């Protein structure tokens, strides 16, 4: 006996066969946002199940536990907050779940896409102390060479009699959200002093986080300002690395983190622990650094963060479409998900999984996928 497509879909829906608990276990085995996008595009019931169980957030948390610091999500359009009259509290909750799913899908794609590491520092916030300011400012550590305009380029701490007295350097990154996997530090060798001493440290440690209040430019280090925001009580640290031993060598020393870390807030603090070298002229211990690089991948500027009373808010504010973007046949700009799907097919991933192009187009490029961006439930049957 012939069955209608709707009835056949219901009979073939493994969500009903397996039940919610076992189905949830199956969905947590999806390790890539493209797989989750395919699953949520199958039917309305699958999409509802994906959204209601926050699988897109779980996808982010699996690789980057720092995501747990986000206590809420805000979205905006054209610079203003989106506010919708959704009626009942249940409808409002569903709208919030769809919003969170959309943002975490965007975040998961940014987190899990391959990248080439680059220096993420955009400017210096300040150093815990500076011996001779501005000649030995922390800003010298951004220079890739040892000499600038015939002058030596390095940062020097103030001298201390206690060799255990710590110092720190604090930097601002290119984006509120950055993946950081490696930090390079080169100690300074004073060739102009007897014995060519190297002012290294015994250990280094790294902290990442966000400022509790917005950083004002006049509070950051500059030619006339040593920086006023180096105290820990100005920040909330969401990650602290183990201590790494540093060699007393005049080379760029690489400190690779145990795993790539999501820096939430775009601030990195380098703790310099244990002074080694004493300056002969005054008998004080100093720390000097020539160069610093913080390597990783700045995430999309569409994502930002802001502190709130109980944690940190993840904000999603897509930029307006530009006029030179290729438009689809109906006059609208193609969605980011459509471009993403095209790249999947062109890279051979879809072909390697055994999909034919028609089926892949149906799952990724057709109207169902638009739901991930446009939140139109009625298009899925």
Short mmCIF file of C-alpha atoms in Angstrom, two decimals:
data_model
loop_
_atom_site.label_atom_id
_atom_site.label_comp_id
_atom_site.label_asym_id
_atom_site.label_seq_id
_atom_site.Cartn_x
_atom_site.Cartn_y
_atom_site.Cartn_z
CA UNK A 1 0.00 0.00 0.00
CA UNK A 2 1.42 3.39 -0.99
CA UNK A 3 2.17 5.83 1.85
CA UNK A 4 2.37 9.61 1.64
CA UNK A 5 5.72 11.28 2.15
CA UNK A 6 4.68 12.79 5.47
CA UNK A 7 3.68 9.41 6.89
CA UNK A 8 6.85 7.79 5.60
CA UNK A 9 8.99 10.49 7.23
CA UNK A 10 7.25 9.94 10.56
CA UNK A 11 7.85 6.20 10.40
CA UNK A 12 11.52 6.71 9.49
CA UNK A 13 12.28 9.30 12.18
CA UNK A 14 14.83 7.71 14.49
CA UNK A 15 14.11 10.38 17.14
CA UNK A 16 10.82 8.56 17.73
CA UNK A 17 12.40 5.12 17.47
CA UNK A 18 15.24 5.77 19.92
CA UNK A 19 13.63 8.22 22.28
CA UNK A 20 15.08 11.55 23.49
CA UNK A 21 17.82 10.17 25.77
CA UNK A 22 19.41 7.81 23.27
CA UNK A 23 18.94 10.32 20.46
CA UNK A 24 20.79 12.94 22.50
CA UNK A 25 23.75 10.57 22.85
CA UNK A 26 23.80 10.08 19.07
CA UNK A 27 23.70 13.84 18.39
CA UNK A 28 26.58 14.51 20.79
CA UNK A 29 28.74 12.33 18.52
CA UNK A 30 28.59 15.05 15.86
CA UNK A 31 31.93 16.86 16.07
CA UNK A 32 31.65 19.46 13.32
CA UNK A 33 29.21 22.34 12.81
CA UNK A 34 28.53 21.21 9.24
CA UNK A 35 27.27 17.85 10.56
CA UNK A 36 25.01 19.62 13.04
CA UNK A 37 23.75 21.91 10.25
CA UNK A 38 22.86 18.88 8.13
CA UNK A 39 21.04 17.24 11.02
CA UNK A 40 19.01 20.32 11.87
CA UNK A 41 18.03 20.69 8.19
CA UNK A 42 16.42 17.23 7.94
CA UNK A 43 13.04 18.16 9.38
CA UNK A 44 11.26 20.46 11.79
CA UNK A 45 11.40 17.85 14.57
CA UNK A 46 15.15 17.36 14.14
CA UNK A 47 15.78 21.09 14.17
CA UNK A 48 13.62 21.52 17.27
CA UNK A 49 15.54 18.71 18.98
CA UNK A 50 18.93 20.25 18.08
CA UNK A 51 17.95 23.69 19.32
CA UNK A 52 16.16 22.59 22.49
CA UNK A 53 19.11 20.44 23.60
CA UNK A 54 21.74 23.15 22.90
CA UNK A 55 23.91 20.87 20.79
CA UNK A 56 25.59 23.85 19.15
CA UNK A 57 26.75 25.08 22.58
CA UNK A 58 27.87 21.56 23.52
CA UNK A 59 29.92 21.52 20.31
CA UNK A 60 31.77 24.67 21.46
CA UNK A 61 32.22 23.46 25.04
CA UNK A 62 33.69 20.14 23.95
CA UNK A 63 36.74 21.80 22.42
CA UNK A 64 36.88 25.00 24.46
CA UNK A 65 35.63 24.80 28.07
CA UNK A 66 36.17 28.56 28.42
CA UNK A 67 32.82 28.93 26.61
CA UNK A 68 31.16 28.07 29.95
CA UNK A 69 31.97 31.63 31.08
CA UNK A 70 29.21 33.00 28.85
CA UNK A 71 26.15 33.54 31.02
CA UNK A 72 23.92 35.14 28.37
CA UNK A 73 23.76 36.07 24.70
CA UNK A 74 22.73 39.29 23.01
CA UNK A 75 22.20 39.88 19.32
CA UNK A 76 21.84 43.09 17.39
CA UNK A 77 21.01 44.16 13.86
CA UNK A 78 22.36 47.32 12.25
CA UNK A 79 23.71 48.43 15.61
CA UNK A 80 20.44 48.22 17.59
CA UNK A 81 19.20 45.43 19.83
CA UNK A 82 16.62 43.15 18.30
CA UNK A 83 13.39 43.09 20.30
CA UNK A 84 10.44 41.07 19.17
CA UNK A 85 6.87 40.84 20.45
CA UNK A 86 6.69 37.07 20.84
CA UNK A 87 3.61 36.82 23.04
CA UNK A 88 3.65 34.06 25.64
CA UNK A 89 6.59 33.18 27.85
CA UNK A 90 6.93 29.82 26.08
CA UNK A 91 7.18 31.56 22.72
CA UNK A 92 9.74 33.99 24.14
CA UNK A 93 11.80 31.10 25.49
CA UNK A 94 11.74 29.39 22.09
CA UNK A 95 12.92 32.60 20.40
CA UNK A 96 15.78 32.81 22.90
CA UNK A 97 16.75 29.21 22.21
CA UNK A 98 16.77 29.83 18.45
CA UNK A 99 18.89 32.95 18.98
CA UNK A 100 21.39 31.06 21.16
CA UNK A 101 21.59 28.23 18.63
CA UNK A 102 22.31 30.67 15.81
CA UNK A 103 25.08 32.42 17.75
CA UNK A 104 26.72 29.22 18.99
CA UNK A 105 26.67 27.77 15.47
CA UNK A 106 28.50 30.88 14.30
CA UNK A 107 30.94 30.58 17.20
CA UNK A 108 31.52 26.85 16.64
CA UNK A 109 32.39 27.45 12.99
CA UNK A 110 34.91 30.12 14.04
CA UNK A 111 36.41 27.88 16.73
CA UNK A 112 36.68 24.69 14.70
CA UNK A 113 37.83 26.06 11.33
CA UNK A 114 41.53 25.52 10.48
CA UNK A 115 43.76 28.58 10.82
CA UNK A 116 47.35 29.74 10.46
CA UNK A 117 48.66 31.24 13.69
CA UNK A 118 49.65 34.90 13.65
CA UNK A 119 50.61 37.51 16.20
CA UNK A 120 47.40 38.66 17.91
CA UNK A 121 48.77 41.65 19.87
CA UNK A 122 47.32 44.99 18.82
CA UNK A 123 48.75 47.17 21.60
CA UNK A 124 50.23 47.20 25.11
CA UNK A 125 48.18 47.83 28.24
CA UNK A 126 51.08 48.22 30.65
CA UNK A 127 53.86 46.69 32.74
CA UNK A 128 54.00 46.22 36.50
CA UNK A 129 57.10 48.47 36.61
CA UNK A 130 59.53 50.17 34.24
CA UNK A 131 63.08 51.16 35.16
CA UNK A 132 63.57 54.07 32.75
CA UNK A 133 60.36 55.28 31.13
CA UNK A 134 59.81 55.76 28.22
CA UNK A 135 63.23 54.55 27.00
CA UNK A 136 62.60 51.03 28.36
CA UNK A 137 58.81 50.90 27.89
CA UNK A 138 56.84 47.71 27.33
CA UNK A 139 56.01 49.02 23.85
CA UNK A 140 59.57 48.14 22.82
CA UNK A 141 58.64 44.45 23.11
CA UNK A 142 56.46 44.80 20.01
CA UNK A 143 59.43 45.73 17.83
CA UNK A 144 60.78 42.79 15.80
CA UNK A 145 64.36 44.12 15.94
CA UNK A 146 66.77 44.87 18.78
CA UNK A 147 67.64 48.38 17.60
CA UNK A 148 65.29 51.22 16.65
CA UNK A 149 66.83 54.44 15.37
CA UNK A 150 70.27 53.51 16.77
CA UNK A 151 68.81 52.83 20.24
CA UNK A 152 68.41 49.48 21.97
CA UNK A 153 64.80 48.25 22.06
CA UNK A 154 63.72 46.32 25.18
CA UNK A 155 61.62 46.54 28.34
CA UNK A 156 63.26 46.59 31.76
CA UNK A 157 61.62 46.18 35.13
CA UNK A 158 62.59 48.23 38.15
CA UNK A 159 65.38 46.74 40.23
CA UNK A 160 64.59 44.64 43.33
CA UNK A 161 66.74 43.20 46.10
CA UNK A 162 64.36 40.26 46.48
CA UNK A 163 64.90 37.91 43.48
CA UNK A 164 61.43 36.38 44.01
CA UNK A 165 59.64 39.70 43.41
CA UNK A 166 57.38 39.11 40.36
CA UNK A 167 56.69 41.34 37.37
CA UNK A 168 54.07 41.23 34.64
CA UNK A 169 53.39 42.47 31.11
CA UNK A 170 49.79 42.95 29.90
CA UNK A 171 48.70 43.11 26.26
CA UNK A 172 45.51 43.79 24.33
CA UNK A 173 44.63 41.49 21.43
CA UNK A 174 43.09 42.19 18.02
CA UNK A 175 39.69 40.79 18.93
CA UNK A 176 37.52 40.22 22.01
CA UNK A 177 37.70 36.52 21.20
CA UNK A 178 41.01 34.95 20.15
CA UNK A 179 42.26 31.40 20.02
CA UNK A 180 45.74 31.36 21.57
CA UNK A 181 48.07 28.38 21.22
CA UNK A 182 51.62 29.71 21.66
CA UNK A 183 53.51 32.61 23.22
CA UNK A 184 57.07 33.59 22.34
CA UNK A 185 59.32 35.62 24.63
CA UNK A 186 62.92 36.66 24.08
CA UNK A 187 64.94 37.78 27.11
CA UNK A 188 67.27 40.75 26.68
CA UNK A 189 71.04 40.38 26.68
CA UNK A 190 72.92 43.49 27.80
CA UNK A 191 75.95 43.45 25.51
CA UNK A 192 76.95 46.86 26.90
CA UNK A 193 77.54 45.41 30.38
CA UNK A 194 80.49 43.34 31.58
CA UNK A 195 79.94 39.64 30.90
CA UNK A 196 77.02 40.25 28.52
CA UNK A 197 74.39 39.25 31.14
CA UNK A 198 70.96 37.96 30.12
CA UNK A 199 68.12 39.29 32.28
CA UNK A 200 65.84 36.27 32.07
CA UNK A 201 63.48 34.70 34.63
CA UNK A 202 63.06 31.23 36.07
CA UNK A 203 59.42 30.74 35.06
CA UNK A 204 56.64 32.33 33.04
CA UNK A 205 52.88 31.94 33.40
CA UNK A 206 50.02 33.25 31.27
CA UNK A 207 46.56 34.51 32.19
CA UNK A 208 43.75 35.43 29.83
CA UNK A 209 40.53 37.30 30.48
CA UNK A 210 38.53 40.50 30.19
CA UNK A 211 38.56 43.90 31.92
CA UNK A 212 35.85 44.50 34.50
CA UNK A 213 35.33 47.99 33.10
CA UNK A 214 35.95 49.33 29.58
CA UNK A 215 39.59 50.24 28.97
CA UNK A 216 40.08 53.96 28.40
CA UNK A 217 42.90 54.93 26.01
CA UNK A 218 44.28 57.45 28.49
CA UNK A 219 44.80 54.62 31.01
CA UNK A 220 46.93 52.53 28.65
CA UNK A 221 50.67 52.81 28.24
CA UNK A 222 51.79 55.57 25.86
CA UNK A 223 54.74 57.91 25.39
CA UNK A 224 53.64 59.94 28.39
CA UNK A 225 51.88 57.30 30.48
CA UNK A 226 53.28 54.12 32.04
CA UNK A 227 49.84 52.51 32.20
CA UNK A 228 47.44 52.36 35.14
CA UNK A 229 45.71 49.01 34.66
CA UNK A 230 48.20 46.32 35.64
CA UNK A 231 46.58 45.27 38.96
CA UNK A 232 44.69 41.96 38.94
CA UNK A 233 41.57 43.52 40.44
CA UNK A 234 40.98 45.30 37.11
CA UNK A 235 40.35 41.97 35.33
CA UNK A 236 38.49 38.69 35.47
CA UNK A 237 40.84 35.90 34.43
CA UNK A 238 39.13 32.98 32.69
CA UNK A 239 42.31 30.96 32.07
CA UNK A 240 45.62 30.46 33.85
CA UNK A 241 48.39 28.36 32.33
CA UNK A 242 50.86 26.14 34.18
CA UNK A 243 54.28 27.62 34.89
CA UNK A 244 56.84 27.13 32.11
CA UNK A 245 60.60 27.15 32.80
CA UNK A 246 62.52 29.80 30.87
CA UNK A 247 66.11 29.43 29.70
CA UNK A 248 68.72 32.10 30.27
CA UNK A 249 69.33 32.43 26.56
CA UNK A 250 69.06 35.36 24.15
CA UNK A 251 66.62 33.62 21.77
CA UNK A 252 62.88 33.76 21.14
CA UNK A 253 61.66 30.99 23.42
CA UNK A 254 58.43 29.25 22.49
CA UNK A 255 55.84 28.34 25.13
CA UNK A 256 53.12 26.17 23.62
CA UNK A 257 49.96 25.85 25.66
CA UNK A 258 48.69 22.33 26.44
CA UNK A 259 45.79 23.08 24.09
CA UNK A 260 44.50 26.09 22.19
CA UNK A 261 42.70 28.42 24.59
CA UNK A 262 39.78 30.74 23.87
CA UNK A 263 40.82 34.11 25.27
CA UNK A 264 37.57 35.77 26.34
CA UNK A 265 37.95 39.54 26.48
CA UNK A 266 41.16 40.00 24.50
CA UNK A 267 43.56 40.58 27.42
CA UNK A 268 46.69 38.48 28.09
CA UNK A 269 48.90 38.83 31.15
CA UNK A 270 52.44 37.42 31.19
CA UNK A 271 53.67 36.69 34.73
CA UNK A 272 57.47 36.79 35.02
CA UNK A 273 58.54 34.76 38.06
CA UNK A 274 61.96 34.44 39.70
CA UNK A 275 64.71 36.91 38.84
CA UNK A 276 68.04 35.42 37.81
CA UNK A 277 70.40 38.27 36.92
CA UNK A 278 71.77 40.88 39.29
CA UNK A 279 73.11 44.14 37.86
CA UNK A 280 76.69 44.69 39.03
CA UNK A 281 76.47 48.48 39.26
CA UNK A 282 73.72 48.56 41.94
CA UNK A 283 73.37 44.97 43.16
CA UNK A 284 69.67 44.80 42.23
CA UNK A 285 67.86 42.08 40.30
CA UNK A 286 66.19 43.06 37.01
CA UNK A 287 64.04 41.42 34.34
CA UNK A 288 64.43 42.55 30.72
CA UNK A 289 62.52 41.39 27.64
CA UNK A 290 63.32 42.13 23.99
CA UNK A 291 60.33 40.71 22.12
CA UNK A 292 56.90 39.19 22.80
CA UNK A 293 54.50 37.48 20.41
CA UNK A 294 51.11 36.01 21.31
CA UNK A 295 50.23 33.60 18.52
CA UNK A 296 46.82 32.34 17.52
CA UNK A 297 43.72 33.32 15.60
CA UNK A 298 41.50 36.39 16.24
CA UNK A 299 37.87 35.39 15.75
CA UNK A 300 35.25 37.30 13.79
CA UNK A 301 34.63 40.91 14.74
CA UNK A 302 30.93 40.04 14.63
CA UNK A 303 31.47 38.43 18.05
CA UNK A 304 32.30 40.47 21.12
CA UNK A 305 31.97 40.22 24.90
CA UNK A 306 30.94 42.48 27.76
CA UNK A 307 31.08 41.90 31.51
CA UNK A 308 27.80 41.60 33.39
CA UNK A 309 26.76 41.13 36.98
CA UNK A 310 27.03 37.33 36.98
CA UNK A 311 29.66 36.69 34.31
CA UNK A 312 30.20 37.75 30.73
CA UNK A 313 27.79 38.36 27.82
CA UNK A 314 28.51 36.98 24.36
CA UNK A 315 27.34 39.52 21.78
CA UNK A 316 26.64 38.83 18.13
CA UNK A 317 26.33 41.83 15.84
CA UNK A 318 26.57 40.89 12.15
CA UNK A 319 27.89 43.62 9.93
CA UNK A 320 25.59 45.09 7.27
CA UNK A 321 25.87 43.51 3.85
CA UNK A 322 28.25 45.27 1.49
CA UNK A 323 27.11 46.31 -1.97
CA UNK A 324 29.91 44.41 -3.74
CA UNK A 325 28.81 41.03 -2.34
CA UNK A 326 27.47 38.65 -4.99
CA UNK A 327 23.69 38.44 -4.80
CA UNK A 328 21.43 35.48 -5.38
CA UNK A 329 18.69 35.33 -8.00
CA UNK A 330 16.04 36.78 -5.71
CA UNK A 331 18.14 39.88 -5.04
CA UNK A 332 19.25 38.93 -1.54
CA UNK A 333 22.84 38.48 -0.51
CA UNK A 334 23.81 34.79 -0.16
CA UNK A 335 23.96 33.67 3.45
CA UNK A 336 27.21 32.80 5.18
CA UNK A 337 25.92 29.24 5.55
CA UNK A 338 25.41 28.92 1.80
CA UNK A 339 28.98 30.06 1.20
CA UNK A 340 30.15 27.62 3.87
CA UNK A 341 28.24 24.78 2.22
CA UNK A 342 29.76 25.62 -1.16
CA UNK A 343 33.24 25.42 0.34
CA UNK A 344 32.43 21.99 1.79
CA UNK A 345 31.47 20.67 -1.63
CA UNK A 346 34.37 22.32 -3.46
CA UNK A 347 36.88 20.97 -0.91
CA UNK A 348 35.76 17.41 -1.63
CA UNK A 349 34.45 16.71 1.87
CA UNK A 350 30.93 16.06 0.64
CA UNK A 351 32.13 13.82 -2.19
CA UNK A 352 34.42 11.93 0.17
CA UNK A 353 31.44 11.09 2.43
CA UNK A 354 29.57 9.57 -0.49
CA UNK A 355 26.97 12.30 -0.93
CA UNK A 356 25.85 13.13 -4.44
CA UNK A 357 25.70 16.79 -5.30
CA UNK A 358 21.92 16.92 -5.48
CA UNK A 359 21.53 15.50 -1.98
CA UNK A 360 24.24 17.74 -0.57
CA UNK A 361 22.57 20.73 -2.19
CA UNK A 362 19.27 19.74 -0.63
CA UNK A 363 20.79 19.42 2.84
CA UNK A 364 23.11 22.41 2.74
CA UNK A 365 22.13 24.84 0.01
CA UNK A 366 18.36 24.54 -0.18
CA UNK A 367 15.65 26.34 1.81
CA UNK A 368 16.05 24.15 4.96
CA UNK A 369 19.53 25.52 5.60
CA UNK A 370 18.23 29.07 5.45
CA UNK A 371 16.42 28.29 8.68
CA UNK A 372 19.71 28.33 10.53
CA UNK A 373 20.12 31.97 9.66
CA UNK A 374 16.62 33.25 9.07
CA UNK A 375 14.74 31.29 11.82
CA UNK A 376 11.73 30.55 9.62
CA UNK A 377 10.20 27.34 11.04
CA UNK A 378 7.52 27.07 8.39
CA UNK A 379 9.97 26.19 5.61
CA UNK A 380 10.83 22.77 7.13
CA UNK A 381 8.36 19.99 6.63
#
